[in-house]
Coordinates of C-alpha atoms in Angstrom, one line a residue:
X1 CA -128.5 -81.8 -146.7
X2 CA -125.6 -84.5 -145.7
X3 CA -126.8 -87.6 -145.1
X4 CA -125.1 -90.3 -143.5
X5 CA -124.6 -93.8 -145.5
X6 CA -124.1 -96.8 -143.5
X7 CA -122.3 -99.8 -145.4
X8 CA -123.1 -102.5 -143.5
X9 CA -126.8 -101.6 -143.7
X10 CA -126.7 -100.5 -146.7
X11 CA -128.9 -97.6 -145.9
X12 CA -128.9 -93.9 -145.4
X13 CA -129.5 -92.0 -142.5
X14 CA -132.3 -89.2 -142.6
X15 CA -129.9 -86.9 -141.4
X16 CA -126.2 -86.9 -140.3
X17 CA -125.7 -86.0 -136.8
X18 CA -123.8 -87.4 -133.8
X19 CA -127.1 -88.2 -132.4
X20 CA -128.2 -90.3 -135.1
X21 CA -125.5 -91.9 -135.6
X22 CA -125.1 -93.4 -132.6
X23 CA -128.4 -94.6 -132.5
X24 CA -128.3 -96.2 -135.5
X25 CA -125.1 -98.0 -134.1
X26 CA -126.3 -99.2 -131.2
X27 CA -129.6 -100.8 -132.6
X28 CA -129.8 -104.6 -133.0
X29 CA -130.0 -104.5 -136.8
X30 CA -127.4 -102.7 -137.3
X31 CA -125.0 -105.1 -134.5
X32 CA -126.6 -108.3 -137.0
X33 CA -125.4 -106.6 -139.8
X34 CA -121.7 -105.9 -138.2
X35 CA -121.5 -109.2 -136.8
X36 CA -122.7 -110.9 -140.3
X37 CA -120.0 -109.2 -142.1
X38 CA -117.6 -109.8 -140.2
X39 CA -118.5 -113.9 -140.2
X40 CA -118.9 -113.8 -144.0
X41 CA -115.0 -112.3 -144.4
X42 CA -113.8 -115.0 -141.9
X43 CA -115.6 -117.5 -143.4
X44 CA -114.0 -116.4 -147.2
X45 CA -110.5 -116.2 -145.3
X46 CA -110.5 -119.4 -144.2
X47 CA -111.8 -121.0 -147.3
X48 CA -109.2 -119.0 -149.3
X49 CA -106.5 -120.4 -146.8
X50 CA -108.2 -123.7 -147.3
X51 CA -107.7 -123.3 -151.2
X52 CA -104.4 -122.5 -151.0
X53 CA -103.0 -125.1 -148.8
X54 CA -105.1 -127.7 -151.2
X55 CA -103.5 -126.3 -154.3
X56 CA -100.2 -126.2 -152.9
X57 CA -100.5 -129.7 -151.6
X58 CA -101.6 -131.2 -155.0
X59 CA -98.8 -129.5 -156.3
X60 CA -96.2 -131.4 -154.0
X61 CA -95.1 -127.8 -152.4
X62 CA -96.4 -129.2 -148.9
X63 CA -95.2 -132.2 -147.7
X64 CA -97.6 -135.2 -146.1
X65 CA -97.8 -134.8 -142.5
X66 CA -96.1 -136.3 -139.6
X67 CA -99.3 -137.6 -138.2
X68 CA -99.6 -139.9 -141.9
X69 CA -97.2 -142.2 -141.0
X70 CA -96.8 -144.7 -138.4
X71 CA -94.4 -143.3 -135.2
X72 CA -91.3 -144.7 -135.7
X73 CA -90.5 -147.6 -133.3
X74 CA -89.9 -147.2 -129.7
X75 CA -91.4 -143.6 -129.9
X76 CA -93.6 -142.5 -127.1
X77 CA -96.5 -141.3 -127.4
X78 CA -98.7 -139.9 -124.5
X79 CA -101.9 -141.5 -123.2
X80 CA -105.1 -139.3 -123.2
X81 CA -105.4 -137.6 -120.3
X82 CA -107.8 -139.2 -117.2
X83 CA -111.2 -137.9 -117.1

Protein backbone atom coordinates (compact mmCIF):
# COMPACT_ATOMS: atom_id res chain seq x y z
CA UNK A 1 0.00 0.00 0.00
CA UNK A 2 1.77 3.52 -1.12
CA UNK A 3 0.71 6.18 0.78
CA UNK A 4 1.18 9.63 0.01
CA UNK A 5 3.11 12.04 2.69
CA UNK A 6 2.37 15.53 2.59
CA UNK A 7 5.24 17.84 4.16
CA UNK A 8 3.64 20.80 4.73
CA UNK A 9 0.87 18.91 6.64
CA UNK A 10 2.84 16.80 7.96
CA UNK A 11 0.46 14.02 7.39
CA UNK A 12 -0.19 10.98 5.29
CA UNK A 13 -2.71 10.36 2.90
CA UNK A 14 -5.01 7.09 3.22
CA UNK A 15 -4.10 6.21 -0.05
CA UNK A 16 -2.00 7.70 -2.97
CA UNK A 17 -3.97 8.42 -5.93
CA UNK A 18 -4.40 11.41 -8.34
CA UNK A 19 -7.70 11.79 -6.88
CA UNK A 20 -6.63 12.28 -3.51
CA UNK A 21 -4.15 14.16 -3.98
CA UNK A 22 -5.65 16.80 -5.43
CA UNK A 23 -8.23 16.96 -2.97
CA UNK A 24 -6.02 17.18 -0.38
CA UNK A 25 -4.41 20.17 -2.29
CA UNK A 26 -7.03 22.11 -2.79
CA UNK A 27 -8.55 22.09 0.86
CA UNK A 28 -8.16 25.14 3.01
CA UNK A 29 -5.79 23.43 5.55
CA UNK A 30 -3.64 22.34 3.38
CA UNK A 31 -3.50 26.30 1.36
CA UNK A 32 -2.81 27.65 5.43
CA UNK A 33 -0.23 25.28 5.69
CA UNK A 34 1.47 26.28 2.12
CA UNK A 35 0.94 29.81 2.69
CA UNK A 36 2.45 29.53 6.43
CA UNK A 37 5.51 28.01 5.19
CA UNK A 38 6.16 30.02 2.83
CA UNK A 39 5.81 33.35 5.31
CA UNK A 40 7.96 31.57 7.91
CA UNK A 41 11.05 31.10 5.12
CA UNK A 42 10.58 34.80 4.15
CA UNK A 43 10.35 35.96 7.38
CA UNK A 44 13.94 33.80 8.27
CA UNK A 45 15.32 35.33 4.94
CA UNK A 46 14.90 38.57 5.79
CA UNK A 47 16.04 38.32 9.29
CA UNK A 48 19.13 36.47 8.05
CA UNK A 49 19.66 39.47 5.53
CA UNK A 50 19.00 41.66 8.43
CA UNK A 51 21.83 39.84 10.49
CA UNK A 52 24.09 40.09 7.95
CA UNK A 53 23.93 43.62 6.94
CA UNK A 54 24.11 44.39 10.99
CA UNK A 55 27.23 42.34 11.35
CA UNK A 56 28.84 43.66 8.41
CA UNK A 57 28.07 47.23 9.46
CA UNK A 58 29.50 46.87 13.00
CA UNK A 59 32.40 45.56 11.34
CA UNK A 60 32.99 48.78 9.22
CA UNK A 61 32.52 46.60 5.82
CA UNK A 62 29.38 48.95 5.04
CA UNK A 63 29.66 52.40 4.97
CA UNK A 64 27.01 55.02 6.87
CA UNK A 65 24.59 56.10 4.49
CA UNK A 66 24.09 59.04 2.33
CA UNK A 67 20.85 59.89 3.94
CA UNK A 68 23.19 60.29 7.59
CA UNK A 69 24.57 63.33 6.74
CA UNK A 70 23.40 66.64 6.03
CA UNK A 71 22.96 67.44 1.91
CA UNK A 72 25.79 69.22 1.00
CA UNK A 73 25.06 72.90 0.42
CA UNK A 74 23.10 74.21 -2.44
CA UNK A 75 21.80 70.60 -3.19
CA UNK A 76 18.28 70.23 -4.15
CA UNK A 77 16.19 68.30 -2.86
CA UNK A 78 12.49 67.68 -4.04
CA UNK A 79 9.44 68.78 -2.16
CA UNK A 80 6.86 66.02 -1.30
CA UNK A 81 4.55 65.65 -3.77
CA UNK A 82 0.85 67.62 -3.61
CA UNK A 83 -1.84 65.63 -2.26
Amino acid sequence: LSRFYCDYCDTYLTHDSPSVRKTHCSGRKHKENVKDYYQKWMEEQAQSLIDKTTAAFQQGKIPPTPFSAPPPAGAMIPPPPSI
